[in-house]
């Protein structure tokens, strides 16, 4: 078997590390061509020593300098810096598979480079897809890329949808896609209880260990809003085709209901190495290092409706999906609001307020080019920053 060359964008993150864990289990199948990260030099150094990539790219130039000094004794890895270098490794001729695992809008351009170059594109970075929408899907189609969802829910949907219809399930056979949600660490809490939660509480997810940003998104239910939009783009459907089901155990990763009454689900322990291994090997399967699911130990599974009164982010996303450019604006505002919350500049329930205000401020058409997507993202960030500044100066006056 020919060894396939893998690029991991966002290699030092939670998904990046899980990807490298699966890759390293199958050295006969996968080699590491390049790893990229923002500025975590220590983690990148140890990943390079362990996985021997041809290239290591740091977004931050100073971090790249530091890394190349640290790796001076090893001639295997060339260190590069900046976004253009990330795009370059993502589209390199020798590369077969690109894992898009940078967090946020920052991952868009390298993911698009892989799409344009026709790679097998494993998509964890949902923010890139929901912000760029049509532009992203066009790049995949024009480049002839194979787009495989890594988000556990979308990976489950992909596995449950009829073969060859994964990109167009709204034949009469598929009635509904059921998108499961854990409900996050604050499931069952009231709006009042939520007002003074801390970043530590928000990041302590009951089932999954993830990066900080997606952990907060899971706590606000914005993650489910982003995933609703993600599913619409991936499977060419509308929000009306998808229902959100809260399932606190996170064992069922999503379901597809058919017109004959059949409901297919994908189950497994909450471990991202399962969807990652599926994406790497599809249509084959490889060992992911994941413990087998023990139904006797699990005992029961529960289901409830999402509480959009206490968690308005899901409703905001449902509305934004129907507005041209709405998800790009929502995503930008959410990224800034979550960062402000993590820095303790705003409260947990301010996050949805900032997003709602930003959505009210910015109007646009559906962006048709990457430039238009970037412009809209810029405008939304500017507006969100103003709303955050206003809120923080108000609260200083008050308290
Ligand atoms: P993380 O914060 O753990 O890692 C983020 C990675 O991106 C790091 O390697 C970091 O160096 C890099 N990065 C951050 N900012 C960057 C920038 N400006 N330029 C270049 N690189 C940058 O995040 P994560 O939890 O691994 O999530 C990554 C993506 O996968 C997110 O979009 C998230 O929504 C999605 N996702 C994650 C999980 C999960 O279980 N962690 C599940 C589903 C989807
Ligand atoms: Mg998910």
Tab-separated table of C-alpha atoms and ligand atoms in Angstrom:
chain	number	residue	atom	x	y	z
A	1	UNK	CA	0.000	0.000	0.000
A	2	UNK	CA	1.219	3.517	-0.878
A	3	UNK	CA	1.762	5.661	2.180
A	4	UNK	CA	-0.503	8.727	2.129
A	5	UNK	CA	0.936	12.077	3.131
A	6	UNK	CA	-1.000	14.028	5.759
A	7	UNK	CA	-1.003	17.724	6.692
A	8	UNK	CA	-2.427	18.632	10.085
A	9	UNK	CA	-3.507	22.282	10.268
A	10	UNK	CA	-3.820	23.144	13.954
A	11	UNK	CA	-1.622	20.209	15.002
A	12	UNK	CA	-1.086	21.362	18.606
A	13	UNK	CA	-4.816	21.516	19.377
A	14	UNK	CA	-7.168	18.900	20.725
A	15	UNK	CA	-8.211	17.613	17.274
A	16	UNK	CA	-4.649	17.926	15.965
A	17	UNK	CA	-3.277	15.736	18.736
A	18	UNK	CA	-6.045	13.143	18.315
A	19	UNK	CA	-5.333	13.074	14.570
A	20	UNK	CA	-1.643	12.447	15.134
A	21	UNK	CA	-2.499	9.696	17.610
A	22	UNK	CA	-4.506	7.848	14.935
A	23	UNK	CA	-1.952	8.550	12.202
A	24	UNK	CA	0.878	7.164	14.366
A	25	UNK	CA	-1.038	3.890	14.820
A	26	UNK	CA	-0.769	3.241	11.079
A	27	UNK	CA	2.722	4.137	9.875
A	28	UNK	CA	2.296	1.871	6.844
A	29	UNK	CA	-0.694	3.928	5.666
A	30	UNK	CA	0.093	7.495	6.739
A	31	UNK	CA	3.140	9.756	6.803
A	32	UNK	CA	3.228	13.279	8.228
A	33	UNK	CA	4.070	15.878	5.578
A	34	UNK	CA	3.456	19.071	7.565
A	35	UNK	CA	2.203	20.314	10.928
A	36	UNK	CA	0.982	23.848	11.605
A	37	UNK	CA	0.220	25.846	14.753
A	38	UNK	CA	-0.265	29.390	15.920
A	39	UNK	CA	2.440	30.055	18.523
A	40	UNK	CA	2.802	27.023	20.818
A	41	UNK	CA	6.494	26.332	20.280
A	42	UNK	CA	6.909	23.739	23.055
A	43	UNK	CA	4.083	21.522	21.804
A	44	UNK	CA	5.213	21.909	18.203
A	45	UNK	CA	8.778	20.974	19.053
A	46	UNK	CA	7.724	17.735	20.720
A	47	UNK	CA	5.308	16.908	17.858
A	48	UNK	CA	8.114	17.414	15.324
A	49	UNK	CA	10.493	15.169	17.277
A	50	UNK	CA	7.831	12.491	17.484
A	51	UNK	CA	6.315	12.638	13.965
A	52	UNK	CA	9.193	13.921	11.788
A	53	UNK	CA	7.207	16.153	9.386
A	54	UNK	CA	8.941	17.630	6.325
A	55	UNK	CA	7.547	21.056	7.280
A	56	UNK	CA	6.451	22.784	10.464
A	57	UNK	CA	4.618	26.078	9.993
A	58	UNK	CA	4.043	28.591	12.781
A	59	UNK	CA	1.531	31.358	12.128
A	60	UNK	CA	3.579	33.675	14.308
A	61	UNK	CA	7.018	34.638	12.879
A	62	UNK	CA	8.816	34.912	16.235
A	63	UNK	CA	7.535	31.478	17.225
A	64	UNK	CA	8.850	30.119	13.926
A	65	UNK	CA	12.313	31.551	14.669
A	66	UNK	CA	12.267	30.013	18.102
A	67	UNK	CA	11.158	26.643	16.747
A	68	UNK	CA	13.846	26.540	14.082
A	69	UNK	CA	16.521	27.235	16.735
A	70	UNK	CA	15.128	24.434	18.880
A	71	UNK	CA	15.095	22.056	15.917
A	72	UNK	CA	18.554	23.081	14.667
A	73	UNK	CA	19.929	19.645	15.607
A	74	UNK	CA	17.368	17.893	13.399
A	75	UNK	CA	17.691	18.352	9.642
A	76	UNK	CA	14.398	16.606	8.815
A	77	UNK	CA	11.950	19.410	9.479
A	78	UNK	CA	11.987	22.756	7.700
A	79	UNK	CA	10.321	25.531	9.691
A	80	UNK	CA	8.197	28.110	7.854
A	81	UNK	CA	6.106	31.063	9.052
A	82	UNK	CA	2.812	32.706	8.214
A	83	UNK	CA	-0.515	32.074	6.581
A	84	UNK	CA	0.806	31.828	3.018
A	85	UNK	CA	3.115	28.997	4.101
A	86	UNK	CA	0.135	27.169	5.650
A	87	UNK	CA	-1.714	27.481	2.357
A	88	UNK	CA	1.364	26.259	0.509
A	89	UNK	CA	1.748	23.053	2.532
A	90	UNK	CA	-2.023	22.438	2.323
A	91	UNK	CA	-1.914	22.463	-1.484
A	92	UNK	CA	1.490	20.810	-2.012
A	93	UNK	CA	1.564	18.150	-4.754
A	94	UNK	CA	2.901	15.428	-2.466
A	95	UNK	CA	-0.016	15.817	-0.045
A	96	UNK	CA	-3.039	13.478	-0.066
A	97	UNK	CA	-4.946	14.346	3.115
A	98	UNK	CA	-5.419	17.665	4.924
A	99	UNK	CA	-6.926	17.822	8.406
A	100	UNK	CA	-8.454	21.301	8.898
A	101	UNK	CA	-8.272	21.646	12.687
A	102	UNK	CA	-7.420	25.308	13.204
A	103	UNK	CA	-9.984	26.950	15.462
A	104	UNK	CA	-12.117	29.744	14.026
A	105	UNK	CA	-12.167	31.903	10.912
A	106	UNK	CA	-8.331	31.921	11.006
A	107	UNK	CA	-8.419	28.446	9.444
A	108	UNK	CA	-10.381	29.434	6.354
A	109	UNK	CA	-7.630	30.174	3.843
A	110	UNK	CA	-5.500	27.058	4.404
A	111	UNK	CA	-8.663	24.912	4.260
A	112	UNK	CA	-9.672	26.591	1.002
A	113	UNK	CA	-6.178	25.973	-0.409
A	114	UNK	CA	-6.627	22.247	0.253
A	115	UNK	CA	-10.105	22.329	-1.307
A	116	UNK	CA	-8.877	24.097	-4.459
A	117	UNK	CA	-6.032	21.589	-4.758
A	118	UNK	CA	-8.463	18.648	-4.710
A	119	UNK	CA	-7.225	17.039	-1.505
A	120	UNK	CA	-9.093	14.716	0.812
A	121	UNK	CA	-10.188	17.444	3.220
A	122	UNK	CA	-11.073	16.359	6.755
A	123	UNK	CA	-13.116	19.207	8.195
A	124	UNK	CA	-13.104	19.851	11.924
A	125	UNK	CA	-12.911	23.647	11.528
A	126	UNK	CA	-16.658	24.278	11.215
A	127	UNK	CA	-16.254	28.066	11.553
A	128	UNK	CA	-14.514	28.159	8.154
A	129	UNK	CA	-17.390	26.382	6.425
A	130	UNK	CA	-20.236	28.279	8.071
A	131	UNK	CA	-18.593	31.678	7.492
A	132	UNK	CA	-17.693	31.121	3.863
A	133	UNK	CA	-20.666	28.874	3.008
A	134	UNK	CA	-21.175	28.861	-0.741
A	135	UNK	CA	-17.599	30.028	-1.399
A	136	UNK	CA	-16.262	27.047	0.562
A	137	UNK	CA	-18.525	24.478	-1.128
A	138	UNK	CA	-17.698	25.910	-4.580
A	139	UNK	CA	-13.980	25.545	-3.848
A	140	UNK	CA	-14.534	21.888	-2.914
A	141	UNK	CA	-16.539	21.240	-6.095
A	142	UNK	CA	-14.202	23.127	-8.438
A	143	UNK	CA	-11.065	21.603	-6.926
A	144	UNK	CA	-12.551	18.099	-6.980
A	145	UNK	CA	-11.776	17.717	-3.274
A	146	UNK	CA	-13.276	14.978	-1.109
A	147	UNK	CA	-14.844	16.726	1.869
A	148	UNK	CA	-15.321	14.469	4.896
A	149	UNK	CA	-16.891	15.812	8.095
A	150	UNK	CA	-14.955	15.221	11.314
A	151	UNK	CA	-17.384	16.972	13.656
A	152	UNK	CA	-18.750	13.888	15.424
A	153	UNK	CA	-22.405	14.662	14.631
A	154	UNK	CA	-21.791	15.267	10.938
A	155	UNK	CA	-19.552	12.266	10.717
A	156	UNK	CA	-22.436	10.250	12.202
A	157	UNK	CA	-24.898	11.726	9.673
A	158	UNK	CA	-22.489	10.915	6.852
A	159	UNK	CA	-22.328	7.325	8.076
A	160	UNK	CA	-26.145	7.039	8.386
A	161	UNK	CA	-27.132	8.714	5.113
A	162	UNK	CA	-27.576	6.465	2.074
A	163	UNK	CA	-24.298	5.759	0.267
A	164	UNK	CA	-23.780	8.096	-2.715
A	165	UNK	CA	-26.448	10.447	-1.384
A	166	UNK	CA	-24.408	11.983	1.370
A	167	UNK	CA	-24.345	15.262	-0.510
A	168	UNK	CA	-28.043	15.312	-1.424
A	169	UNK	CA	-30.191	13.432	1.053
A	170	UNK	CA	-33.431	15.325	0.533
A	171	UNK	CA	-34.799	12.617	-1.656
A	172	UNK	CA	-38.143	11.429	-0.365
A	173	UNK	CA	-36.426	8.560	1.417
A	174	UNK	CA	-34.827	10.768	4.081
A	175	UNK	CA	-37.404	12.523	6.264
A	176	UNK	CA	-35.288	14.132	8.918
A	177	UNK	CA	-31.754	14.484	10.179
A	178	UNK	CA	-31.586	14.397	13.986
A	179	UNK	CA	-28.647	16.427	15.294
A	180	UNK	CA	-27.736	15.396	18.828
A	181	UNK	CA	-26.414	17.807	21.461
A	182	UNK	CA	-25.004	17.008	24.902
A	183	UNK	CA	-26.592	20.152	26.335
A	184	UNK	CA	-23.200	21.181	27.728
A	185	UNK	CA	-22.162	21.695	31.358
A	186	UNK	CA	-25.154	23.965	32.158
A	187	UNK	CA	-27.995	21.797	30.865
A	188	UNK	CA	-31.098	22.462	32.964
A	189	UNK	CA	-29.803	25.772	34.333
A	190	UNK	CA	-31.918	28.933	34.261
A	191	UNK	CA	-30.877	32.219	32.702
A	192	UNK	CA	-30.370	33.667	36.207
A	193	UNK	CA	-28.078	30.837	37.253
A	194	UNK	CA	-26.049	31.343	34.080
A	195	UNK	CA	-25.302	35.008	34.627
A	196	UNK	CA	-22.233	34.543	36.837
A	197	UNK	CA	-20.636	31.329	35.566
A	198	UNK	CA	-16.857	31.391	35.129
A	199	UNK	CA	-14.686	30.345	32.155
A	200	UNK	CA	-13.508	27.353	34.226
A	201	UNK	CA	-17.082	26.152	34.690
A	202	UNK	CA	-17.896	26.743	31.025
A	203	UNK	CA	-14.831	24.806	29.845
A	204	UNK	CA	-15.542	21.770	32.037
A	205	UNK	CA	-17.524	19.762	29.503
A	206	UNK	CA	-19.177	16.649	30.975
A	207	UNK	CA	-18.340	14.283	28.080
A	208	UNK	CA	-15.706	15.732	25.736
A	209	UNK	CA	-12.259	17.182	26.318
A	210	UNK	CA	-11.844	19.963	23.746
A	211	UNK	CA	-10.209	23.332	23.042
A	212	UNK	CA	-11.471	26.316	25.061
A	213	UNK	CA	-13.391	28.038	22.282
A	214	UNK	CA	-15.533	25.036	21.314
A	215	UNK	CA	-16.016	24.227	25.005
A	216	UNK	CA	-17.610	27.648	25.558
A	217	UNK	CA	-19.615	27.193	22.335
A	218	UNK	CA	-20.935	23.915	23.743
A	219	UNK	CA	-21.881	25.646	26.984
A	220	UNK	CA	-23.849	28.418	25.195
A	221	UNK	CA	-25.320	25.955	22.625
A	222	UNK	CA	-23.742	28.098	19.899
A	223	UNK	CA	-21.827	24.992	18.918
A	224	UNK	CA	-25.165	23.419	17.957
A	225	UNK	CA	-26.104	26.543	16.002
A	226	UNK	CA	-22.845	26.381	14.063
A	227	UNK	CA	-23.405	22.671	13.522
A	228	UNK	CA	-26.896	23.261	12.169
A	229	UNK	CA	-25.431	25.560	9.504
A	230	UNK	CA	-22.584	23.112	8.934
A	231	UNK	CA	-25.060	20.281	8.254
A	232	UNK	CA	-27.052	22.469	5.840
A	233	UNK	CA	-23.943	23.090	3.726
A	234	UNK	CA	-22.512	19.570	3.952
A	235	UNK	CA	-25.725	17.750	3.109
A	236	UNK	CA	-27.453	20.370	0.963
A	237	UNK	CA	-30.484	20.781	3.201
A	238	UNK	CA	-32.346	23.494	5.144
A	239	UNK	CA	-32.780	24.031	8.904
A	240	UNK	CA	-36.300	22.599	8.540
A	241	UNK	CA	-34.791	19.230	7.538
A	242	UNK	CA	-32.860	19.041	10.822
A	243	UNK	CA	-34.032	18.680	14.408
A	244	UNK	CA	-31.823	19.251	17.455
A	245	UNK	CA	-32.159	16.566	20.147
A	246	UNK	CA	-30.449	16.931	23.508
A	247	UNK	CA	-28.863	13.615	24.501
A	248	UNK	CA	-26.764	14.155	27.629
A	249	UNK	CA	-24.704	10.952	27.413
A	250	UNK	CA	-23.180	11.811	23.980
A	251	UNK	CA	-23.213	8.180	22.885
A	252	UNK	CA	-25.482	8.612	19.857
A	253	UNK	CA	-23.659	11.108	17.653
A	254	UNK	CA	-26.653	11.802	15.355
A	255	UNK	CA	-29.450	9.993	13.506
A	256	UNK	CA	-31.232	9.884	10.151
A	257	UNK	CA	-34.943	9.093	9.938
A	258	UNK	CA	-36.279	7.497	6.756
A	259	UNK	CA	-39.795	7.489	5.286
A	260	UNK	CA	-40.342	3.813	6.117
A	261	UNK	CA	-39.946	4.493	9.848
A	262	UNK	CA	-36.328	3.340	10.021
A	263	UNK	CA	-34.036	5.503	12.108
A	264	UNK	CA	-30.309	4.913	11.677
A	265	UNK	CA	-27.925	6.139	14.347
A	266	UNK	CA	-24.176	6.059	14.819
A	267	UNK	CA	-23.053	5.275	18.364
A	268	UNK	CA	-19.708	5.213	20.077
A	269	UNK	CA	-17.795	6.447	23.083
A	270	UNK	CA	-17.268	10.214	22.953
A	271	UNK	CA	-13.751	10.137	21.509
A	272	UNK	CA	-12.883	12.218	18.432
A	273	UNK	CA	-10.442	9.576	17.245
A	274	UNK	CA	-13.435	7.598	15.897
A	275	UNK	CA	-14.597	10.231	13.351
A	276	UNK	CA	-10.960	11.115	12.629
A	277	UNK	CA	-10.060	7.498	11.814
A	278	UNK	CA	-13.217	7.232	9.693
A	279	UNK	CA	-12.222	10.329	7.708
A	280	UNK	CA	-8.650	9.156	7.231
A	281	UNK	CA	-9.530	5.662	6.026
A	282	UNK	CA	-12.943	6.106	4.342
A	283	UNK	CA	-14.371	4.020	2.744
A	284	UNK	CA	-12.234	1.586	4.700
A	285	UNK	CA	-11.948	1.434	8.494
A	286	UNK	CA	-8.882	1.405	10.712
A	287	UNK	CA	-8.261	0.972	14.421
A	288	UNK	CA	-8.665	4.294	16.243
A	289	UNK	CA	-7.460	3.245	19.688
A	290	UNK	CA	-10.956	3.871	21.085
A	291	UNK	CA	-12.347	1.648	23.833
A	292	UNK	CA	-15.331	-0.456	22.702
A	293	UNK	CA	-18.738	0.873	23.706
A	294	UNK	CA	-20.080	-1.006	26.738
A	295	UNK	CA	-23.888	-0.819	26.628
A	296	UNK	CA	-24.260	-2.573	29.983
A	297	UNK	CA	-22.112	0.009	31.681
A	298	UNK	CA	-24.004	2.796	29.874
A	299	UNK	CA	-27.342	1.379	31.047
A	300	UNK	CA	-29.607	4.099	29.634
A	301	UNK	CA	-29.836	6.967	27.181
A	302	UNK	CA	-31.928	10.127	27.663
A	303	UNK	CA	-33.367	12.669	25.241
A	304	UNK	CA	-34.864	16.159	25.694
A	305	UNK	CA	-35.706	19.292	23.735
A	306	UNK	CA	-33.161	22.124	23.700
A	307	UNK	CA	-33.928	25.103	25.958
A	308	UNK	CA	-33.614	28.100	23.635
A	309	UNK	CA	-34.966	30.487	26.283
A	310	UNK	CA	-32.027	29.923	28.632
A	311	UNK	CA	-29.633	29.418	25.695
A	312	UNK	CA	-30.608	31.928	22.957
A	313	UNK	CA	-27.519	31.202	20.816
A	314	UNK	CA	-29.205	28.264	19.088
A	315	UNK	CA	-32.176	30.446	18.148
A	316	UNK	CA	-29.851	33.232	16.932
A	317	UNK	CA	-28.132	30.746	14.635
A	318	UNK	CA	-31.429	29.340	13.376
A	319	UNK	CA	-32.397	32.879	12.368
A	320	UNK	CA	-28.985	33.854	10.989
A	321	UNK	CA	-28.890	30.836	8.660
A	322	UNK	CA	-31.830	32.290	6.740
A	323	UNK	CA	-30.216	35.759	6.422
A	324	UNK	CA	-27.696	36.381	3.608
A	325	UNK	CA	-24.243	36.471	5.208
A	326	UNK	CA	-25.880	36.001	8.612
A	327	UNK	CA	-23.730	33.092	9.743
A	328	UNK	CA	-20.527	34.918	8.797
A	329	UNK	CA	-21.571	37.851	11.003
A	330	UNK	CA	-22.749	35.559	13.786
A	331	UNK	CA	-19.515	33.576	13.732
A	332	UNK	CA	-17.306	36.679	13.878
A	333	UNK	CA	-19.292	38.168	16.766
A	334	UNK	CA	-19.259	34.834	18.581
A	335	UNK	CA	-15.473	34.465	18.236
A	336	UNK	CA	-14.908	37.897	19.786
A	337	UNK	CA	-17.546	37.489	22.485
A	338	UNK	CA	-16.163	34.086	23.517
A	339	UNK	CA	-12.612	35.510	23.640
A	340	UNK	CA	-13.875	38.409	25.810
A	341	UNK	CA	-15.650	35.961	28.110
A	342	UNK	CA	-12.502	33.824	28.443
A	343	UNK	CA	-10.579	37.004	29.347
A	344	UNK	CA	-13.272	37.753	31.967
A	345	UNK	CA	-14.131	41.055	30.269
A	346	UNK	CA	-17.797	40.093	29.841
A	347	UNK	CA	-20.207	37.639	31.467
A	348	UNK	CA	-21.499	34.372	30.061
A	349	UNK	CA	-24.961	35.722	29.226
A	350	UNK	CA	-23.398	38.773	27.545
A	351	UNK	CA	-22.164	36.470	24.765
A	352	UNK	CA	-25.566	36.082	23.111
A	353	UNK	CA	-26.343	39.784	23.678
A	354	UNK	CA	-23.204	40.835	21.783
A	355	UNK	CA	-24.041	38.468	18.944
A	356	UNK	CA	-27.653	39.631	18.716
A	357	UNK	CA	-26.615	43.305	18.659
A	358	UNK	CA	-23.974	42.637	16.010
A	359	UNK	CA	-26.499	40.797	13.842
A	360	UNK	CA	-28.818	43.827	14.144
A	361	UNK	CA	-26.020	46.241	13.189
A	362	UNK	CA	-24.614	44.541	10.086
A	363	UNK	CA	-26.572	43.938	6.902
A	364	UNK	CA	-25.159	42.386	3.762
A	365	UNK	CA	-25.852	40.252	0.741
A	366	UNK	CA	-24.634	36.655	0.492
A	367	UNK	CA	-20.848	36.962	-0.044
A	368	UNK	CA	-19.886	35.443	-3.402
A	369	UNK	CA	-16.092	35.628	-3.184
A	370	UNK	CA	-13.432	35.049	-0.555
A	371	UNK	CA	-12.790	38.802	-0.554
A	372	UNK	CA	-16.444	39.494	0.216
A	373	UNK	CA	-16.409	36.915	3.019
A	374	UNK	CA	-13.317	38.549	4.532
A	375	UNK	CA	-14.864	42.026	4.255
A	376	UNK	CA	-18.034	40.904	5.969
A	377	UNK	CA	-16.062	39.151	8.712
A	378	UNK	CA	-14.026	42.356	9.235
A	379	UNK	CA	-17.133	44.533	9.471
A	380	UNK	CA	-18.789	42.161	11.916
A	381	UNK	CA	-15.660	42.066	14.111
A	382	UNK	CA	-15.516	45.848	14.191
A	383	UNK	CA	-19.156	46.076	15.254
A	384	UNK	CA	-18.828	43.298	17.833
A	385	UNK	CA	-15.738	44.966	19.296
A	386	UNK	CA	-17.743	48.193	19.743
A	387	UNK	CA	-20.578	46.353	21.460
A	388	UNK	CA	-18.108	44.620	23.781
A	389	UNK	CA	-16.356	47.921	24.577
A	390	UNK	CA	-19.679	49.601	25.334
A	391	UNK	CA	-20.673	46.767	27.644
A	392	UNK	CA	-17.379	46.724	29.543
A	393	UNK	CA	-17.319	50.520	29.996
A	394	UNK	CA	-20.965	50.435	31.208
A	395	UNK	CA	-20.181	47.760	33.746
A	396	UNK	CA	-17.151	49.744	34.976
A	397	UNK	CA	-19.410	52.729	35.565
A	398	UNK	CA	-21.920	50.599	37.440
A	399	UNK	CA	-19.606	48.479	39.470
B	1	LIG	P1	-7.730	23.957	20.014
B	1	LIG	O1	-7.861	25.308	20.559
B	1	LIG	O2	-7.403	22.833	20.921
B	1	LIG	O3	-6.607	23.971	18.851
B	1	LIG	C1	-6.587	24.961	17.863
B	1	LIG	C2	-5.387	24.794	16.933
B	1	LIG	O4	-5.423	25.887	15.984
B	1	LIG	C3	-4.028	24.888	17.640
B	1	LIG	O5	-3.111	24.039	16.995
B	1	LIG	C4	-3.613	26.344	17.418
B	1	LIG	O6	-2.200	26.529	17.417
B	1	LIG	C5	-4.198	26.622	16.045
B	1	LIG	N1	-4.534	28.046	15.856
B	1	LIG	C6	-5.256	28.827	16.702
B	1	LIG	N2	-5.346	30.077	16.211
B	1	LIG	C7	-4.674	30.089	15.029
B	1	LIG	C8	-4.387	31.092	14.075
B	1	LIG	N3	-4.816	32.353	14.220
B	1	LIG	N4	-3.674	30.745	12.983
B	1	LIG	C9	-3.215	29.499	12.832
B	1	LIG	N5	-3.435	28.503	13.711
B	1	LIG	C10	-4.161	28.793	14.805
B	1	LIG	O7	-9.081	23.640	19.209
B	1	LIG	P2	-9.790	22.223	18.956
B	1	LIG	O8	-10.667	21.885	20.083
B	1	LIG	O9	-8.792	21.221	18.494
B	1	LIG	O10	-10.765	22.597	17.746
B	1	LIG	C11	-10.284	22.816	16.439
B	1	LIG	C12	-11.467	22.929	15.491
B	1	LIG	O11	-12.155	21.676	15.466
B	1	LIG	C13	-12.499	23.969	15.911
B	1	LIG	O12	-13.022	24.572	14.766
B	1	LIG	C14	-13.563	23.155	16.617
B	1	LIG	O13	-14.835	23.739	16.532
B	1	LIG	C15	-13.511	21.868	15.815
B	1	LIG	N6	-13.982	20.696	16.565
B	1	LIG	C16	-13.334	20.309	17.691
B	1	LIG	C17	-13.782	19.214	18.410
B	1	LIG	C18	-13.052	18.742	19.644
B	1	LIG	O14	-13.414	17.711	20.200
B	1	LIG	N7	-12.023	19.417	20.117
B	1	LIG	C19	-14.916	18.515	17.978
B	1	LIG	C20	-15.552	18.932	16.809
B	1	LIG	C21	-15.076	20.027	16.112
B	2	LIG	MG1	-19.787	18.402	17.229
